[in-house]
Short mmCIF file of C-alpha atoms in Angstrom, two decimals:
data_model
loop_
_atom_site.label_atom_id
_atom_site.label_comp_id
_atom_site.label_asym_id
_atom_site.label_seq_id
_atom_site.Cartn_x
_atom_site.Cartn_y
_atom_site.Cartn_z
CA UNK A 1 0.00 0.00 0.00
CA UNK A 2 2.83 2.36 0.88
CA UNK A 3 4.52 1.69 -2.46
CA UNK A 4 1.25 2.36 -4.28
CA UNK A 5 0.88 5.77 -2.60
CA UNK A 6 4.49 6.64 -3.36
CA UNK A 7 4.07 5.80 -7.05
CA UNK A 8 0.81 7.80 -7.22
CA UNK A 9 2.46 10.84 -5.60
CA UNK A 10 5.39 10.64 -8.05
CA UNK A 11 3.04 10.52 -11.03
CA UNK A 12 1.03 13.51 -9.75
CA UNK A 13 4.19 15.58 -9.19
CA UNK A 14 5.54 14.64 -12.63
CA UNK A 15 2.31 15.61 -14.37
CA UNK A 16 2.14 18.86 -12.41
CA UNK A 17 5.66 19.86 -13.41
CA UNK A 18 5.02 18.82 -17.00
CA UNK A 19 1.84 20.91 -17.10
CA UNK A 20 3.63 24.01 -15.75
CA UNK A 21 6.41 23.61 -18.31
CA UNK A 22 3.87 23.22 -21.12
CA UNK A 23 1.90 26.27 -19.99
CA UNK A 24 5.01 28.45 -19.89
CA UNK A 25 6.20 27.17 -23.26
CA UNK A 26 2.85 27.93 -24.87
CA UNK A 27 2.88 31.58 -23.77
CA UNK A 28 3.52 34.05 -26.61
CA UNK A 29 6.51 36.35 -26.38
CA UNK A 30 5.75 39.76 -24.91
CA UNK A 31 7.48 43.13 -25.25
CA UNK A 32 7.19 45.77 -22.55
CA UNK A 33 8.06 49.38 -23.45
CA UNK A 34 8.75 51.67 -20.49
CA UNK A 35 8.39 55.46 -20.77
CA UNK A 36 9.11 57.78 -17.88
CA UNK A 37 11.77 59.76 -16.05
CA UNK A 38 15.05 59.18 -14.23
CA UNK A 39 13.56 57.02 -11.50
CA UNK A 40 12.76 54.44 -14.20
CA UNK A 41 15.60 55.05 -16.69
CA UNK A 42 18.71 52.94 -17.32
CA UNK A 43 21.89 54.47 -15.88
CA UNK A 44 25.25 54.61 -17.60
CA UNK A 45 28.34 52.78 -16.30
CA UNK A 46 26.43 50.25 -14.19
CA UNK A 47 29.66 48.53 -13.14
CA UNK A 48 30.82 51.68 -11.35
CA UNK A 49 27.65 53.72 -10.91
CA UNK A 50 25.64 52.82 -7.76
CA UNK A 51 22.49 54.49 -9.15
CA UNK A 52 19.74 52.45 -10.81
CA UNK A 53 16.38 53.15 -12.40
CA UNK A 54 13.78 50.57 -11.43
CA UNK A 55 13.18 49.74 -15.09
CA UNK A 56 16.85 48.81 -15.30
CA UNK A 57 16.42 46.15 -12.63
CA UNK A 58 13.01 44.84 -13.70
CA UNK A 59 14.05 42.23 -16.36
CA UNK A 60 15.37 39.81 -13.71
CA UNK A 61 11.80 39.36 -12.39
CA UNK A 62 10.38 38.08 -15.72
CA UNK A 63 11.06 34.89 -17.65
CA UNK A 64 12.78 34.79 -21.04
CA UNK A 65 9.48 35.22 -22.89
CA UNK A 66 9.58 38.91 -21.96
CA UNK A 67 11.63 41.62 -23.65
CA UNK A 68 11.83 44.92 -21.80
CA UNK A 69 12.71 48.05 -23.74
CA UNK A 70 13.34 50.84 -21.27
CA UNK A 71 12.90 54.18 -23.08
CA UNK A 72 12.69 56.30 -19.92
CA UNK A 73 14.97 59.35 -19.92
CA UNK A 74 16.39 61.41 -17.07
CA UNK A 75 14.58 64.69 -16.49
CA UNK A 76 11.60 64.11 -18.74
CA UNK A 77 7.98 65.06 -18.09
CA UNK A 78 4.82 64.10 -19.99
CA UNK A 79 5.47 67.23 -22.06
CA UNK A 80 9.20 67.07 -22.74
CA UNK A 81 9.21 63.31 -23.45
CA UNK A 82 7.01 64.04 -26.45
CA UNK A 83 8.47 67.44 -27.40
CA UNK A 84 12.03 66.06 -27.49
CA UNK A 85 10.90 63.23 -29.79
CA UNK A 86 11.39 60.33 -27.38
CA UNK A 87 7.81 59.10 -27.82
CA UNK A 88 7.42 58.97 -31.59
CA UNK A 89 10.02 56.20 -32.17
CA UNK A 90 8.38 54.16 -29.41
CA UNK A 91 4.95 54.68 -30.93
CA UNK A 92 6.22 53.75 -34.39
CA UNK A 93 7.64 50.50 -33.04
CA UNK A 94 4.56 49.35 -31.10
CA UNK A 95 3.00 46.05 -32.13
CA UNK A 96 -0.37 44.61 -31.10
CA UNK A 97 -0.07 42.94 -27.71
CA UNK A 98 2.91 45.01 -26.60
CA UNK A 99 2.72 46.68 -23.19
CA UNK A 100 3.52 50.33 -22.46
CA UNK A 101 4.34 51.28 -18.87
CA UNK A 102 3.72 55.02 -18.38
CA UNK A 103 5.15 56.82 -15.34
CA UNK A 104 5.61 60.60 -15.18
CA UNK A 105 5.15 63.27 -12.54
CA UNK A 106 8.49 64.19 -10.91
CA UNK A 107 9.40 66.67 -13.64
CA UNK A 108 5.89 67.78 -14.60
CA UNK A 109 5.95 69.69 -11.32
CA UNK A 110 8.99 71.85 -12.23
CA UNK A 111 7.20 75.20 -11.95
CA UNK A 112 10.20 77.27 -13.10
CA UNK A 113 10.80 75.23 -16.26
CA UNK A 114 8.33 75.90 -19.10
CA UNK A 115 9.88 73.11 -21.18
CA UNK A 116 8.77 70.53 -18.62
CA UNK A 117 6.06 71.93 -16.35
CA UNK A 118 2.45 70.84 -16.82
CA UNK A 119 -0.61 71.82 -14.82
CA UNK A 120 -1.76 68.55 -13.18
CA UNK A 121 -5.44 69.37 -13.69
CA UNK A 122 -5.09 70.13 -17.40
CA UNK A 123 -1.95 69.48 -19.48
CA UNK A 124 -0.64 66.57 -17.36
CA UNK A 125 -4.03 64.87 -17.44
CA UNK A 126 -4.47 65.28 -21.19
CA UNK A 127 -0.90 64.25 -21.92
CA UNK A 128 -1.50 60.95 -20.10
CA UNK A 129 -4.77 60.44 -21.98
CA UNK A 130 -2.99 61.05 -25.27
CA UNK A 131 -0.25 58.48 -24.48
CA UNK A 132 -2.96 55.96 -23.60
CA UNK A 133 -5.08 56.61 -26.69
CA UNK A 134 -2.09 56.41 -29.04
CA UNK A 135 -0.90 53.19 -27.38
CA UNK A 136 -4.32 51.60 -27.78
CA UNK A 137 -4.61 52.76 -31.39
CA UNK A 138 -1.61 50.51 -32.14
CA UNK A 139 -3.25 47.56 -30.39
CA UNK A 140 -0.85 47.80 -27.46
CA UNK A 141 -1.76 47.73 -23.77
CA UNK A 142 -1.06 50.70 -21.48
CA UNK A 143 -0.43 50.43 -17.74
CA UNK A 144 -0.31 53.68 -15.76
CA UNK A 145 1.93 54.26 -12.74
CA UNK A 146 2.01 57.08 -10.21
CA UNK A 147 5.46 58.46 -9.39
CA UNK A 148 7.52 56.88 -6.66
CA UNK A 149 7.75 58.81 -3.38
CA UNK A 150 10.66 61.04 -2.51
CA UNK A 151 12.43 60.41 0.80
CA UNK A 152 11.13 63.62 2.37
CA UNK A 153 10.80 63.30 6.15
CA UNK A 154 10.09 66.31 8.34
CA UNK A 155 11.99 66.83 11.65
CA UNK A 156 9.29 64.83 13.44
CA UNK A 157 9.91 61.83 11.17
CA UNK A 158 6.73 62.16 9.11
CA UNK A 159 7.09 61.32 5.42
CA UNK A 160 5.65 64.23 3.40
CA UNK A 161 3.97 64.23 0.01
CA UNK A 162 6.09 65.52 -2.88
CA UNK A 163 3.77 65.11 -5.84
CA UNK A 164 0.68 67.19 -5.10
CA UNK A 165 -2.21 66.47 -7.44
CA UNK A 166 -0.21 64.54 -10.04
CA UNK A 167 -0.88 61.17 -8.45
CA UNK A 168 -4.58 61.96 -8.03
CA UNK A 169 -4.85 62.89 -11.69
CA UNK A 170 -3.03 59.74 -12.81
CA UNK A 171 -5.47 57.68 -10.74
CA UNK A 172 -8.48 59.50 -12.18
CA UNK A 173 -7.22 59.10 -15.75
CA UNK A 174 -6.70 55.37 -15.16
CA UNK A 175 -10.25 55.03 -13.84
CA UNK A 176 -11.74 57.08 -16.67
CA UNK A 177 -9.83 55.20 -19.35
CA UNK A 178 -10.14 51.75 -17.67
CA UNK A 179 -6.37 51.38 -17.60
CA UNK A 180 -4.58 49.20 -15.01
CA UNK A 181 -3.13 51.54 -12.38
CA UNK A 182 -0.15 50.81 -10.14
CA UNK A 183 -0.08 53.36 -7.31
CA UNK A 184 3.66 53.47 -6.82
CA UNK A 185 3.50 56.60 -4.67
CA UNK A 186 1.35 54.84 -2.09
CA UNK A 187 3.42 51.66 -2.21
CA UNK A 188 6.77 53.45 -1.96
CA UNK A 189 5.56 55.73 0.82
CA UNK A 190 4.86 52.59 2.82
CA UNK A 191 8.29 51.27 1.91
CA UNK A 192 10.08 54.47 2.99
CA UNK A 193 8.22 54.52 6.30
CA UNK A 194 8.89 50.83 6.95
CA UNK A 195 12.63 51.40 6.48
CA UNK A 196 12.50 54.47 8.75
CA UNK A 197 14.23 57.86 8.63
CA UNK A 198 17.82 56.58 8.73
CA UNK A 199 17.59 53.16 7.06
CA UNK A 200 15.64 54.60 4.11
CA UNK A 201 18.81 56.44 3.05
CA UNK A 202 20.01 53.05 1.76
CA UNK A 203 17.19 53.11 -0.82
CA UNK A 204 18.67 56.27 -2.35
CA UNK A 205 22.09 57.83 -2.93
CA UNK A 206 23.77 58.87 0.31
CA UNK A 207 27.56 58.83 0.26
CA UNK A 208 30.02 60.90 2.25
CA UNK A 209 32.99 62.47 0.46
CA UNK A 210 35.48 59.73 -0.46
CA UNK A 211 33.05 56.91 0.38
CA UNK A 212 32.20 55.97 -3.23
CA UNK A 213 34.56 56.36 -6.20
CA UNK A 214 31.71 57.30 -8.57
CA UNK A 215 30.77 60.24 -6.35
CA UNK A 216 34.17 61.34 -4.99
CA UNK A 217 32.72 64.54 -3.50
CA UNK A 218 29.84 62.67 -1.89
CA UNK A 219 26.13 62.91 -2.67
CA UNK A 220 22.82 63.33 -0.85
CA UNK A 221 19.98 62.39 -3.21
CA UNK A 222 16.57 61.48 -1.81
CA UNK A 223 14.85 60.99 -5.17
CA UNK A 224 17.03 58.66 -7.21
CA UNK A 225 17.61 55.05 -6.36
CA UNK A 226 20.36 52.74 -5.22
CA UNK A 227 20.47 49.10 -6.38
CA UNK A 228 18.60 48.20 -3.20
CA UNK A 229 15.98 50.90 -3.76
CA UNK A 230 15.35 49.97 -7.39
CA UNK A 231 15.13 46.28 -6.50
CA UNK A 232 12.68 46.89 -3.67
CA UNK A 233 10.48 48.95 -6.00
CA UNK A 234 10.44 46.12 -8.54
CA UNK A 235 9.35 43.76 -5.77
CA UNK A 236 6.48 46.11 -4.91
CA UNK A 237 5.44 46.20 -8.55
CA UNK A 238 5.58 42.41 -8.87
CA UNK A 239 3.50 42.04 -5.71
CA UNK A 240 0.90 44.49 -7.05
CA UNK A 241 0.89 42.67 -10.39
CA UNK A 242 0.01 39.45 -8.58
CA UNK A 243 -2.62 41.15 -6.41
CA UNK A 244 -4.37 42.71 -9.42
CA UNK A 245 -4.01 39.42 -11.35
CA UNK A 246 -2.93 41.20 -14.51
CA UNK A 247 -2.06 38.89 -17.45
CA UNK A 248 1.66 39.65 -17.10
CA UNK A 249 1.62 37.56 -13.91
CA UNK A 250 2.03 34.47 -16.11
CA UNK A 251 5.45 35.73 -17.15
CA UNK A 252 6.90 36.26 -13.67
CA UNK A 253 9.67 33.99 -12.50
#
């Protein structure tokens, strides 16, 4: 009887593994295009540079059926990404079934820079809608993200908002357009708070003079990400992907 149960268990496990392999093999290849700002963008000299965009780290979380093309550029807003002709080549390359991850906001709020600033209630909102409509017109699938939080604690240790109405507008656009929405500001605020005032420095770029060869004069940057910070943000995204049960879940490792 014991031998019978052992054989049955072996067969069940074998069939289960075989089924999972077959399911993964039958999945079509998928391309993800990422458009956004420096918090998402690839960074130069990754062997020496301790900074990472979260889009730079993301490929390791997907299987080899997924190709990620990270088009995000440092310093870009919804306005300047289009005006400086970063969007048109992406749009021209889109194929049906491709995904487009859209994340802007940090630079849309630059009130002293007319090349980048957008009013969240008007231009920012309509710029997002236009990216979504143009993505869908090519048969591709948009996913909208709010901006990640800045590490901005007050003297009492309270993490403060740094994005004003931009996140609200992104959420409203996602609802209006029935687009999947990943609220990265909310998720990363929780992350910053969970690390605490001091430990959260490790998520960003904090080096004293002489501590890191890439920043010989030192750096204090509470917006951009370290390898740890970018990796933790990808984990938050993957967790949210699973929670929302979006189709890309099938491609996670």
